[in-house]
Coordinates of C-alpha atoms in Angstrom, one line a residue:
Chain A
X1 CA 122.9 -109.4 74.6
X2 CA 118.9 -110.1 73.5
X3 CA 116.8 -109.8 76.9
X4 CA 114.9 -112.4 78.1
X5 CA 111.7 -111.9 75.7
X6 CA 113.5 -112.1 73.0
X7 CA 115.0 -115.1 73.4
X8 CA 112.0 -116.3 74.8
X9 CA 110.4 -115.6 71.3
X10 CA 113.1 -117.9 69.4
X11 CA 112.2 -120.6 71.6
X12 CA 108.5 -120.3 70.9
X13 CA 109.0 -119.8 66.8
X14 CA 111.2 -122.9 67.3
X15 CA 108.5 -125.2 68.7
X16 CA 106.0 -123.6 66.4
X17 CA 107.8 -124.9 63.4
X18 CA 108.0 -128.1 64.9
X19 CA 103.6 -127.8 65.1
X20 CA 101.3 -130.6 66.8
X21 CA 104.1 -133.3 66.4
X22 CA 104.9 -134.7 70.0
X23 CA 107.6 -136.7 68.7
X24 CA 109.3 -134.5 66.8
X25 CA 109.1 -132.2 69.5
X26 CA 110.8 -134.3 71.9
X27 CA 113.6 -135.6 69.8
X28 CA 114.5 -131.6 69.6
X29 CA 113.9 -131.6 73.3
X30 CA 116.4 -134.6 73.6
X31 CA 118.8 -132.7 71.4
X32 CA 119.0 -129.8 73.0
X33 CA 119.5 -131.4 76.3
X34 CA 122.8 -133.2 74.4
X35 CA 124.0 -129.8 73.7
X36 CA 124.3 -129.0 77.3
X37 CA 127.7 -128.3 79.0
X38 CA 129.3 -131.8 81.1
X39 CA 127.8 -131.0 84.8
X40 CA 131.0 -132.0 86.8
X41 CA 130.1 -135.5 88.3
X42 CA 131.7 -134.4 91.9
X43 CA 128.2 -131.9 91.8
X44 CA 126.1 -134.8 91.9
X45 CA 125.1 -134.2 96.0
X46 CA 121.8 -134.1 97.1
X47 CA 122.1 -130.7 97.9
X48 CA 122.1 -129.9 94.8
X49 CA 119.2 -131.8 93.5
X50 CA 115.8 -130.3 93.2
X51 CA 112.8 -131.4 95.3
X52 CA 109.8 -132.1 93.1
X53 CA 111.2 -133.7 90.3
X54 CA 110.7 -137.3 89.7
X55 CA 113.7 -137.6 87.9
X56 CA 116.9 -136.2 89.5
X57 CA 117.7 -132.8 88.3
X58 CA 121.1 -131.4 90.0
X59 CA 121.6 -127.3 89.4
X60 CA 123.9 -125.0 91.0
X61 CA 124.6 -121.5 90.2
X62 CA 128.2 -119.1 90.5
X63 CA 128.2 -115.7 89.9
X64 CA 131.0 -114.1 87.5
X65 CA 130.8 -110.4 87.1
X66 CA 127.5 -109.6 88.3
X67 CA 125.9 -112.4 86.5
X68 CA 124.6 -115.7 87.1
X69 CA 125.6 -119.2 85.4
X70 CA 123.2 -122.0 85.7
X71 CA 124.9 -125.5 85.2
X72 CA 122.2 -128.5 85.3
X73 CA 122.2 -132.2 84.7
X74 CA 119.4 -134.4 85.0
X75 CA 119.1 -138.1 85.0
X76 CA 116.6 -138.2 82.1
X77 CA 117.3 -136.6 78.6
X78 CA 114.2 -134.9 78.2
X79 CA 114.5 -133.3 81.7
X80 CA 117.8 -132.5 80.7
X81 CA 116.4 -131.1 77.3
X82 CA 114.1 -128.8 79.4
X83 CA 116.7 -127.1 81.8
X84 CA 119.1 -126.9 78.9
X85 CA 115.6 -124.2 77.7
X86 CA 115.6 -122.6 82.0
X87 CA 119.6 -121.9 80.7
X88 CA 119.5 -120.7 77.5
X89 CA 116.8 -118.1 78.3
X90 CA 118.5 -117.3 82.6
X91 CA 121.8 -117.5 82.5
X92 CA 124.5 -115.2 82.1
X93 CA 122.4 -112.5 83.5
X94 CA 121.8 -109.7 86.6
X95 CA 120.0 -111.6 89.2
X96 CA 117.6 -109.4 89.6
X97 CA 116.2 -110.0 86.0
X98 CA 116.4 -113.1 86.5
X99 CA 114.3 -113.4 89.5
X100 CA 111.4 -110.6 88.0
X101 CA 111.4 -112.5 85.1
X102 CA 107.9 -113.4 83.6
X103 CA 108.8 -117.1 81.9
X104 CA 106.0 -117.4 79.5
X105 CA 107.5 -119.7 76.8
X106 CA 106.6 -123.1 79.2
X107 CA 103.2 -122.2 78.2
X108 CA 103.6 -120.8 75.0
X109 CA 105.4 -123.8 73.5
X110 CA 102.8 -126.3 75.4
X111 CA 104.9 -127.9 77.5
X112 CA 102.2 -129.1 80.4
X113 CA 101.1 -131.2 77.2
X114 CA 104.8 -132.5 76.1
X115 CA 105.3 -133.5 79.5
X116 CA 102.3 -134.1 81.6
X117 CA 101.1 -132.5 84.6
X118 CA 102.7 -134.1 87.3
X119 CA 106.4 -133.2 85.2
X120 CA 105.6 -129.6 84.7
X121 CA 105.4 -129.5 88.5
X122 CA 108.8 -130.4 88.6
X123 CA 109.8 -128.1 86.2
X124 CA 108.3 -125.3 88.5
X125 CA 110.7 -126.3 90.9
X126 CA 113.5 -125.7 88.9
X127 CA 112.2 -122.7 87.9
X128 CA 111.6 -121.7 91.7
X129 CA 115.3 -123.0 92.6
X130 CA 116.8 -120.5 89.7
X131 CA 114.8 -118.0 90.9
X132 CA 115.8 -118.5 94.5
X133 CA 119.4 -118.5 93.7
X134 CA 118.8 -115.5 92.0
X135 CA 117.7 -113.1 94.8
X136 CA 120.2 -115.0 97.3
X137 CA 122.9 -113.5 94.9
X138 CA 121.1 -110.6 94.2
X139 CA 120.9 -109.9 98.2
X140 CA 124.9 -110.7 98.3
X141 CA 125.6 -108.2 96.2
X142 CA 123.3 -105.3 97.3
X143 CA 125.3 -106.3 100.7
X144 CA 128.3 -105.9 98.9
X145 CA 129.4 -109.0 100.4
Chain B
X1 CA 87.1 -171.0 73.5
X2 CA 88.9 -168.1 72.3
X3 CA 87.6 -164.7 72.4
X4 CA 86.3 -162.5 70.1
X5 CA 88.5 -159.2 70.5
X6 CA 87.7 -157.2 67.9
X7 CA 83.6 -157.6 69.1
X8 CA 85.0 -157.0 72.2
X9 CA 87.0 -154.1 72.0
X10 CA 83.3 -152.5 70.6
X11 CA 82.3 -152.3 74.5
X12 CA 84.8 -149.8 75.4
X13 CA 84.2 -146.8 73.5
X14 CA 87.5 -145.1 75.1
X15 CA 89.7 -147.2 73.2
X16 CA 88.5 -145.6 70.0
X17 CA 90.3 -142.5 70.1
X18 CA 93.4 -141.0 68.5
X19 CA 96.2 -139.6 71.5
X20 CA 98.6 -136.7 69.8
X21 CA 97.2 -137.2 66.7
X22 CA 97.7 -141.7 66.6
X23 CA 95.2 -144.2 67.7
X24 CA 95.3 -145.1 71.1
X25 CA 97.1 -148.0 72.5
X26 CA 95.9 -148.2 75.8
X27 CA 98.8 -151.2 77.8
X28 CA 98.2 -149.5 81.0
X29 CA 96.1 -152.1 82.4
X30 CA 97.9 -152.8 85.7
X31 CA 97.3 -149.0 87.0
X32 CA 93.6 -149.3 85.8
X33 CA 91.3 -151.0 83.5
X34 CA 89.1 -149.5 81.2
X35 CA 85.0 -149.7 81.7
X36 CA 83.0 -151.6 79.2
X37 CA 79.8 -149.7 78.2
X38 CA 77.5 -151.7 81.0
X39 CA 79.2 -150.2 83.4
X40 CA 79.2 -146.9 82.2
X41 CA 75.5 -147.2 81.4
X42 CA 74.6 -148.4 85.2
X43 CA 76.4 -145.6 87.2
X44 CA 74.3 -143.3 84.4
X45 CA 70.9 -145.5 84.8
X46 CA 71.7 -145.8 88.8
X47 CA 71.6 -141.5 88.8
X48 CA 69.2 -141.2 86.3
X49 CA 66.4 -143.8 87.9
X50 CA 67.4 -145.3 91.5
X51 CA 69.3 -142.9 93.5
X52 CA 68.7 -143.1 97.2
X53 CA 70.5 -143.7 100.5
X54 CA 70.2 -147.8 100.9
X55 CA 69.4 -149.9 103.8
X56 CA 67.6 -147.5 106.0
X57 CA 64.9 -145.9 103.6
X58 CA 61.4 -146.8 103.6
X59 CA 60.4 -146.0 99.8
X60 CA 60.9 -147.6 96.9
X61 CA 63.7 -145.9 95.6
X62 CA 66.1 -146.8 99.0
X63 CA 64.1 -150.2 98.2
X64 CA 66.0 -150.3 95.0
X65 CA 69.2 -149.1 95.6
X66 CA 69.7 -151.6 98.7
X67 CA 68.9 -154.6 96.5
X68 CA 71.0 -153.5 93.4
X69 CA 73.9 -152.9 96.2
X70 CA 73.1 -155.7 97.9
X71 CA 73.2 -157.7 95.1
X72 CA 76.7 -156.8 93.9
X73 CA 78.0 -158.1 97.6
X74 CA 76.9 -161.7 96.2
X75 CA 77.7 -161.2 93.0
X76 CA 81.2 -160.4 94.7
X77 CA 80.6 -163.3 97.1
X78 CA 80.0 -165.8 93.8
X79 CA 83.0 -164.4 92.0
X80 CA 85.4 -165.4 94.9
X81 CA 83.7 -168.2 96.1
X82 CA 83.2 -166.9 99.8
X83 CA 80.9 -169.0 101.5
X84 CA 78.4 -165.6 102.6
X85 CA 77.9 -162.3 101.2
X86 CA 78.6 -161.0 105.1
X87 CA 81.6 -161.7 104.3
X88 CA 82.3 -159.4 101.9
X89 CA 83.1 -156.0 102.8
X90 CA 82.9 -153.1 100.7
X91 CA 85.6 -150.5 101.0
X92 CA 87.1 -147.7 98.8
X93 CA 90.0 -150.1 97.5
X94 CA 92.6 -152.4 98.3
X95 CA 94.8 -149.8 100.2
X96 CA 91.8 -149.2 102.5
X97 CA 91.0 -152.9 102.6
X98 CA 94.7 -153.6 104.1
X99 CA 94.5 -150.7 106.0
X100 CA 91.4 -152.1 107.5
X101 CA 92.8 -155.3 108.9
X102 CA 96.1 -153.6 109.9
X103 CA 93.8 -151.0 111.8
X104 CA 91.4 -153.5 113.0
X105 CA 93.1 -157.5 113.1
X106 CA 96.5 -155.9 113.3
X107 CA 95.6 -153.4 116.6
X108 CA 93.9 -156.0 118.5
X109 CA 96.0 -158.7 117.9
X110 CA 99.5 -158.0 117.4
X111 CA 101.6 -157.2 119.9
X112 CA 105.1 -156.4 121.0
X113 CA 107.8 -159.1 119.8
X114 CA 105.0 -160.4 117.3
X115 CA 106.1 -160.7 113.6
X116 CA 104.6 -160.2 110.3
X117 CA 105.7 -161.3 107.1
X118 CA 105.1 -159.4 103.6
X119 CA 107.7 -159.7 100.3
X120 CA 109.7 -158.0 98.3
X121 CA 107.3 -158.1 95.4
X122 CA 104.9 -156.0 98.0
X123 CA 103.2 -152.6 96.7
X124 CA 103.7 -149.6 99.0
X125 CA 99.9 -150.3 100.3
X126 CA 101.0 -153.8 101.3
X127 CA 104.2 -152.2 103.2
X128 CA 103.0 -149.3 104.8
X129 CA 100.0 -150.5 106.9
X130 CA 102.5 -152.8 108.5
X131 CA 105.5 -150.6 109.1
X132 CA 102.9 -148.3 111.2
X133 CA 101.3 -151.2 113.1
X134 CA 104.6 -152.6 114.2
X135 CA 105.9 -149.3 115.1
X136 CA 103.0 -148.9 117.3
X137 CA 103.2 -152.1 118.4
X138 CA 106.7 -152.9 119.0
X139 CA 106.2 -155.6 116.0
X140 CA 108.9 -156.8 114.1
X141 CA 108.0 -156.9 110.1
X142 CA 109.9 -159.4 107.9
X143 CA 110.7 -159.3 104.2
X144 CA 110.7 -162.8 102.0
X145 CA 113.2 -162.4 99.7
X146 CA 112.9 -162.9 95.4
X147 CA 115.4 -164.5 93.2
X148 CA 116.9 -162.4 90.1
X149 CA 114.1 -164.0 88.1
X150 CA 111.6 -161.8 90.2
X151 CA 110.4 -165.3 91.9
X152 CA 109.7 -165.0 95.8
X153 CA 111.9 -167.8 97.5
X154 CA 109.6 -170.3 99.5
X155 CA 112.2 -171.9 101.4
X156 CA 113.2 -168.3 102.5
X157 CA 109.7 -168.0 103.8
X158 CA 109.7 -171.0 105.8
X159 CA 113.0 -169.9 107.5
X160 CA 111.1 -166.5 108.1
X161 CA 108.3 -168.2 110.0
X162 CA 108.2 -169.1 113.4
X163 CA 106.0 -168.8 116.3
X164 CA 106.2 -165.0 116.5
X165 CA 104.8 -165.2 113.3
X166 CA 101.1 -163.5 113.9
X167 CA 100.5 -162.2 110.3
X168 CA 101.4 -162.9 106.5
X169 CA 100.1 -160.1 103.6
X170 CA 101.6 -161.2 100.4
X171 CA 100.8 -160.2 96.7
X172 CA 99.2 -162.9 94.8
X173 CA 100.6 -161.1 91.8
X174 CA 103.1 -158.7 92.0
X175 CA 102.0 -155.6 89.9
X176 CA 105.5 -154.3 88.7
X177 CA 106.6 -157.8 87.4
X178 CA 104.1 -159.8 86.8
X179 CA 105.1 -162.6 89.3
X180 CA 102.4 -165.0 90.5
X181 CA 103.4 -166.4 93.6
X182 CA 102.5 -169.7 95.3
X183 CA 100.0 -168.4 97.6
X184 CA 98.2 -171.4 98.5
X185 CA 101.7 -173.1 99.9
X186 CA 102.3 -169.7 101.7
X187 CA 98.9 -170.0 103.0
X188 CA 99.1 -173.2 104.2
X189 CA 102.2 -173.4 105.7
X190 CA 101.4 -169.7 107.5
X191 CA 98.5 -171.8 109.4
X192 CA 100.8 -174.5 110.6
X193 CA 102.8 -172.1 112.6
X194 CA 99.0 -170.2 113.5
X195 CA 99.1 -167.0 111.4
X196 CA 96.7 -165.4 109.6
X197 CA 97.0 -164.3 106.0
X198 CA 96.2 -161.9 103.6
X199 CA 96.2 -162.1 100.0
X200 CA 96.3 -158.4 97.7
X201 CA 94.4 -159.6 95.2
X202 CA 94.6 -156.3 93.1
X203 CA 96.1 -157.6 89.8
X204 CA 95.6 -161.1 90.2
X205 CA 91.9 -161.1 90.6
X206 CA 91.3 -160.2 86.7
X207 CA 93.4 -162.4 85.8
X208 CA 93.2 -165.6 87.7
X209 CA 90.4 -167.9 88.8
X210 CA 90.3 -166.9 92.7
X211 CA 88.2 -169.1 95.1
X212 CA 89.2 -168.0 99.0
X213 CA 87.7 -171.8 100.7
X214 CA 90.0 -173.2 98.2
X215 CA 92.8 -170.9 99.0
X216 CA 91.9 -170.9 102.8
X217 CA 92.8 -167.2 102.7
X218 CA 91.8 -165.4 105.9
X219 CA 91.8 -162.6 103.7
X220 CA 91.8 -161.0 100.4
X221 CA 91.9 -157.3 99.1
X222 CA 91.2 -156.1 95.7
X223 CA 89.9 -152.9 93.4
X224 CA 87.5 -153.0 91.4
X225 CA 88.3 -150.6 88.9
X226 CA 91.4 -153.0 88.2
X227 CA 88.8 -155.4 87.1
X228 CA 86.8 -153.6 84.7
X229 CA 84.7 -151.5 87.4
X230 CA 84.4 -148.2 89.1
X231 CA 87.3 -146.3 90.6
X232 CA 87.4 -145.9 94.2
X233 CA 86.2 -149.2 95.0
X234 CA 87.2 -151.8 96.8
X235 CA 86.2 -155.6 98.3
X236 CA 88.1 -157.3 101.6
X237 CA 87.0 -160.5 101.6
X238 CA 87.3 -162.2 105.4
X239 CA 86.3 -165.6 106.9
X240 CA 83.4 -164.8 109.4
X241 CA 84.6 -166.0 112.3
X242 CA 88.2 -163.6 111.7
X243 CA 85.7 -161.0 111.2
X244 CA 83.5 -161.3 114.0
X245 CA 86.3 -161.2 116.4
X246 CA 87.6 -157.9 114.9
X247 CA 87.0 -154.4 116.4
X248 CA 84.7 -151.7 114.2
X249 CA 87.2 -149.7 111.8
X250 CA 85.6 -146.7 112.0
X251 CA 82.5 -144.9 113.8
X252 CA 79.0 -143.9 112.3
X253 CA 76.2 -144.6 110.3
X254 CA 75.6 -148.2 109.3
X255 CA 78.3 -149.9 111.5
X256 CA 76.1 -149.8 114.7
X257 CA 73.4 -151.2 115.9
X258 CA 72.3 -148.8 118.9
X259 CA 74.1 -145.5 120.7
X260 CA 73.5 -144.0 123.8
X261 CA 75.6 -141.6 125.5
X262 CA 76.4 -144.3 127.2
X263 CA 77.8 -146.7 125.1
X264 CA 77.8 -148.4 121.4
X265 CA 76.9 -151.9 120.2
X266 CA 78.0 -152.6 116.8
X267 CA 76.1 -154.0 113.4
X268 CA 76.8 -157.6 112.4
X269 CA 79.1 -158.2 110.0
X270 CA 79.6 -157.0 107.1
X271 CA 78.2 -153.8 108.3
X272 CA 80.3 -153.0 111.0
X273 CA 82.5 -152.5 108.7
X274 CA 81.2 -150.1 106.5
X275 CA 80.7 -146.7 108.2
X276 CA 78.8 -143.9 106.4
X277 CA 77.0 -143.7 103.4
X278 CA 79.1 -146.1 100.6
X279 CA 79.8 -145.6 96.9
X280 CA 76.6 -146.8 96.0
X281 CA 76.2 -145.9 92.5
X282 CA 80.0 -147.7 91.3
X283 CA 79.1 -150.6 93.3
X284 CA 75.9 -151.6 91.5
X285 CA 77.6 -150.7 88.6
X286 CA 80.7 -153.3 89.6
X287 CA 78.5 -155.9 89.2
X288 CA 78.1 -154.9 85.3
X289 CA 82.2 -155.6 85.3
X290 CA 81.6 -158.7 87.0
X291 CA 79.3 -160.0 84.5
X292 CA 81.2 -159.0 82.2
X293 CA 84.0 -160.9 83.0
X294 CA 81.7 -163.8 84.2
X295 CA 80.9 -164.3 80.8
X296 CA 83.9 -164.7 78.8
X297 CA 85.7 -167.0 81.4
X298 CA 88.4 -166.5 83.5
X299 CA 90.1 -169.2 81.2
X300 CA 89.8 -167.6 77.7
X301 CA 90.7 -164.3 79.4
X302 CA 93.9 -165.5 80.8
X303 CA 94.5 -167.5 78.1
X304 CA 94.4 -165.0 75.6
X305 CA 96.4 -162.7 77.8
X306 CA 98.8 -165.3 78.0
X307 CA 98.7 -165.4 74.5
X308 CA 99.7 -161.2 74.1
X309 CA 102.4 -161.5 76.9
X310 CA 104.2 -164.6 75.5
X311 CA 104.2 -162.7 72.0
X312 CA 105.5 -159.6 73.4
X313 CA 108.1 -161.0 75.1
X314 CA 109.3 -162.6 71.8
X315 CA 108.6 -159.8 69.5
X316 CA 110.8 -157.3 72.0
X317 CA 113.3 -159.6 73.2
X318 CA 114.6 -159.2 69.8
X319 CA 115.4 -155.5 70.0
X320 CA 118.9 -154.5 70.8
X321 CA 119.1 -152.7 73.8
X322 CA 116.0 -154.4 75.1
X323 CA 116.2 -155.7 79.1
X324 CA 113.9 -157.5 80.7
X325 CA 112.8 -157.2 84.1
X326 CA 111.4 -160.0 85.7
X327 CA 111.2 -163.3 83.9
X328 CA 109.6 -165.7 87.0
X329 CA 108.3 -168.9 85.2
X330 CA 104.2 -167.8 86.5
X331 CA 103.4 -164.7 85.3
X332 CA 100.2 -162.8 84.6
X333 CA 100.5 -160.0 81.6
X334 CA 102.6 -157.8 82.7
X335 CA 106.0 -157.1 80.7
X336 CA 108.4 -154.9 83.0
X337 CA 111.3 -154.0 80.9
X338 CA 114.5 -151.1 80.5
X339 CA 116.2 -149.6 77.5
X340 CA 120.0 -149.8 77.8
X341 CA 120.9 -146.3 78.0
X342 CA 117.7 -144.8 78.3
X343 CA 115.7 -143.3 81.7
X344 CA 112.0 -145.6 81.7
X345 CA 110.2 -141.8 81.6
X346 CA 112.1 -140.6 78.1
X347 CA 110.6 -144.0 77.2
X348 CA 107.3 -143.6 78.3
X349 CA 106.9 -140.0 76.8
X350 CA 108.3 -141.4 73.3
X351 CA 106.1 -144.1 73.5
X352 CA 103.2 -141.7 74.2
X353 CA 104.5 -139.6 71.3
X354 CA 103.3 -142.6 69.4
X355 CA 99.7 -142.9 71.3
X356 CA 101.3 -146.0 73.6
X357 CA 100.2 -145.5 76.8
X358 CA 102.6 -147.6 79.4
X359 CA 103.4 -146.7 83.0
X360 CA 107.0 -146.0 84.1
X361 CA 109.1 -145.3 87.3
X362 CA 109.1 -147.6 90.3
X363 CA 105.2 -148.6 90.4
X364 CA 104.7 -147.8 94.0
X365 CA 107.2 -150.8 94.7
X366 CA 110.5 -149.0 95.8
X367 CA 111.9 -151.8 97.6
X368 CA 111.4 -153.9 95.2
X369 CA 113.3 -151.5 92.7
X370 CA 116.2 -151.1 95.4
X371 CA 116.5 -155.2 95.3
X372 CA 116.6 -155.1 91.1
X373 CA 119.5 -152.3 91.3
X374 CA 116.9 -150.0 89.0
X375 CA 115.3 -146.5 89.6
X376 CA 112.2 -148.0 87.6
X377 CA 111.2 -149.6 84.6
X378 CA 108.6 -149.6 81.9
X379 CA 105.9 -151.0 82.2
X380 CA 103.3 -152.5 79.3
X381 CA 100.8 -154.6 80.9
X382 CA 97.7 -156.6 79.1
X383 CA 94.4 -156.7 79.5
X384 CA 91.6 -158.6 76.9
X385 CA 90.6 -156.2 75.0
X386 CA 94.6 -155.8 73.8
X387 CA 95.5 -157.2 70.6
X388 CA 98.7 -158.8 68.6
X389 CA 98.6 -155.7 66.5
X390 CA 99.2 -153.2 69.5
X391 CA 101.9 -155.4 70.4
X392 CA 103.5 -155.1 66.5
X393 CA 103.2 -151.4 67.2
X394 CA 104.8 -151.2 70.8
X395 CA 107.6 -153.2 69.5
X396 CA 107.9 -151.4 66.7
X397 CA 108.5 -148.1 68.9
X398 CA 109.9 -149.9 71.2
X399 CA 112.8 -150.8 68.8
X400 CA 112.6 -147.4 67.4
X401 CA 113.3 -145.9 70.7
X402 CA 116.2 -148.1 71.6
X403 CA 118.2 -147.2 67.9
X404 CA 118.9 -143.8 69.9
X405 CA 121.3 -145.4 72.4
X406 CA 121.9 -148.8 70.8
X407 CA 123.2 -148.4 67.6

């Protein structure tokens, strides 16, 4: 499986081709956010919805052989466009990768501009929340629990 | 007389500039106005030849900068017909302004079991001020329900009011829909029962003729920078004797007239209301905006904003998909609306994709949104410098936008 740079490096070769174009670059947001799995409506609690985002962004996270899956739904499709990027380059891996790694692609692809400042907070929360699920099953299994 | 946009839109040098690579389409107008060249030119000339403290100075600078500043306060006091410039109070907006009579009016004179009345249509700032005073007080606040058209319903109001009723704050125009509500009936009828009232003037006051002796208003709020001025600025108009029999808001510089260890007395009005050095520079500049507006007309300003928002409605009403929010029969330019399908903050980043600057989400009026059933909506509001062909264009997206969910 590529490591996290590397996939981190299709993303940003992506965008590139897509160039200054805003709206280009958001209908491919949009798109990608379509692509993502159903979130199972029943996962739709307020505990699983991240503080800091305007729009409502629900994630959870299971572990399956030492690795972590992300699932994520948001109420807005270029929200849901952006998580579907957090996935594609976090999950299915060890936690502790996950939770060292250095996401450079928000910056690389320009997304503070796609989606204003007061967004890209939000999308450090999600980024924070991944992360914090991350080392809490990264502890759990150094525990051996 | 109708305006002359295209000359116009020559006074605002922001508007000529290309956003993600499109010119800009600035229907924003509601969160903040944009600043004709006079006013940019006075806060410049105000730094570049006048700057002093005012009112206490004893050179010719301090000379200069108190009359300039004093003369905005009647230019303020001519533009709203007060009867004095002391009664004109400069503050840093209309949150503060309300937030000054809630601290002041509302401390001193409401007590427990009183009532006050604000709307649905109310802004946070017009909500918040009094859900703090009546839980200090032991006050009871009451909400005037709104029709599905967005329209506050009077007779609702009447039934509200009562002789608990100490207060009223009400939007003159609510900022989310549009909706221009009867104020002068609310005003009166708030005085037969013996409250006071406050109008928020903030998006009605660039729009619509305002004169407070014929509105009887005890008071009204407003920004300036909604009105073609400087950011953190704000009037609060009160009748003197309301005024006079409030407490100081806050302590220090200009507000008093003598301190002693002992004791305080306070500065006349409007002064006792304005602690600490002001924004003196944007104020003398306000007066620039005032002028400005002064001299097109309140009439050919509305009436050409009319004009955009009666076209817009028509030109997007068209577009599958297209909803509506808030359709009351008096309206100033604001067009609230939804996609079907669509989250208002997709729509507001597509439409800035296209160099359309609109506001989405709930516009600081949560309540309101709770009442309407939506999480928010988008917003394109007008202002004069906003043309028929910005409107072709917002439409244009606008239907472009909506082909994604409603095929």
């Amino acid at each position: 499986m590529r490591d996290i740079k590397e996939v981190q490096e299709e993303i940003i070769s992506e965008f590139e081709i897509l160039g200054d174009d805003k709206e280009s670059t958001i209908f491919y947001i949009m798109e990608l956010g379509a692509g993502l799995d159903d979130f199972p409506e029943e996962q739709k609690i307020d505990e699983h919805i991240i503080k800091g985002c305007q729009s409502k962004v629900w994630l959870t996270a299971s572990e399956k052989e030492g690795k972590i899956q992300y699932q994520a739904d948001s109420n807005t499709d270029i929200t849901k466009g952006l998580i579907s990027l957090l996935i594609r380059v976090l999950s299915d891996r060890k936690p502790a990768e996950i939770a060292y790694a250095d996401l450079y692609f928000i910056d690389k692809i320009g997304m503070g501009s796609i989606i204003g400042s007061q967004r890209s907070n939000g999308l450090a929360s999600m980024i924070k929340q991944m992360k914090l699920y991350a080392l809490a099953f990264d502890a759990k299994l150094n525990a051996g629990i | 007389m109708s305006l002359d946009i295209e000359k116009l839109r020559g006074l605002f040098p922001i508007l000529h500039q290309e956003v993600h690579g499109k010119p800009l389409i600035y229907l924003d107008n509601a969160a903040t106005t944009q600043k004709p060249q006079s006013v940019i030119d006075a806060i410049s000339d105000y730094y570049e030849k006048d700057n002093a403290n005012i009112h206490r100075g004893a050179h010719a600078l301090a000379d200069r900068s108190t009359n300039y500043f004093e003369s905005t306060r009647e230019a303020v006091r001519a533009f709203i017909n007060a009867r004095e410039s002391a009664e004109i109070i400069l503050t840093k907006g209309t949150t503060e302004s309300i937030n000054l009579v809630a601290a002041t009016f509302g401390r001193k004179f409401i007590g427990a079991g009183d009532e006050i009345i604000i709307s649905t249509l109310e802004h946070h700032s017009n909500i918040v001020p009094w859900q703090m005073l009546c839980e200090e007080k032991g006050a009871v606040l009451k909400i005037i329900p709104i029709n599905d058209q967005g329209e506050l319903i009077f007779e609702e109001f009447v039934k509200l009011t009562s002789e608990r009723t100490k207060f009223v704050s009400v939007v003159h125009a609510s900022n989310a829909l549009g909706t221009i509500n009867p104020v002068k009936e609310i005003i009166s009828h708030a005085h037969k029962v013996g409250a006071k009232v406050l109008l928020d003037g903030a998006q009605s006051t660039s729009h619509l003729d305002i004169d407070v002796q014929d509105l009887d208003c005890d008071f009204l709020a407003f920004s300036a920078h909604k009105l073609y001025g400087p950011t953190g600025l704000g009037i609060l108009y009160g009748k003197r004797e309301v005024l006079e029999s409030m407490p100081p808001y806050q302590g220090g510089g200009e507000m008093i007239k003598e301190v002693s260890f002992e004791g305080t007395t306070f500065n006349d009005i409007p002064f006792k209301f304005e602690a600490g050095t002001p924004n003196i520079g944007d104020v003398i500049a306000f007066k620039k905006a005032l002028e400005f507006i002064q001299e097109l007309g309140k009439g050919a300003i509305k009436a050409h904003e009319d004009e955009l928002l009666r076209y817009a409605v028509e030109k997007l009403s068209d577009i599958k998909g297209f909803i509506p929010v808030g359709v009351a029969k008096d309206k100033v330019s604001v067009l609230s609306f939804s996609i079907q399908g669509m989250h208002p903050f997709d729509v507001g980043v597509m439409l800035d994709a296209k160099g359309i600057a609109v506001r989405t989400g709930h516009h600081c009026t949560q309540p309101l949104m709770k009442r309407l059933g939506l999480e928010g909506t988008v917003r394109a509001s007008f202002a004069v410098y906003n043309t028929k062909a910005e409107i072709d264009a917002l439409a244009e997206a606008v239907q472009k936008i909506a082909r994604i969910k409603n095929k």
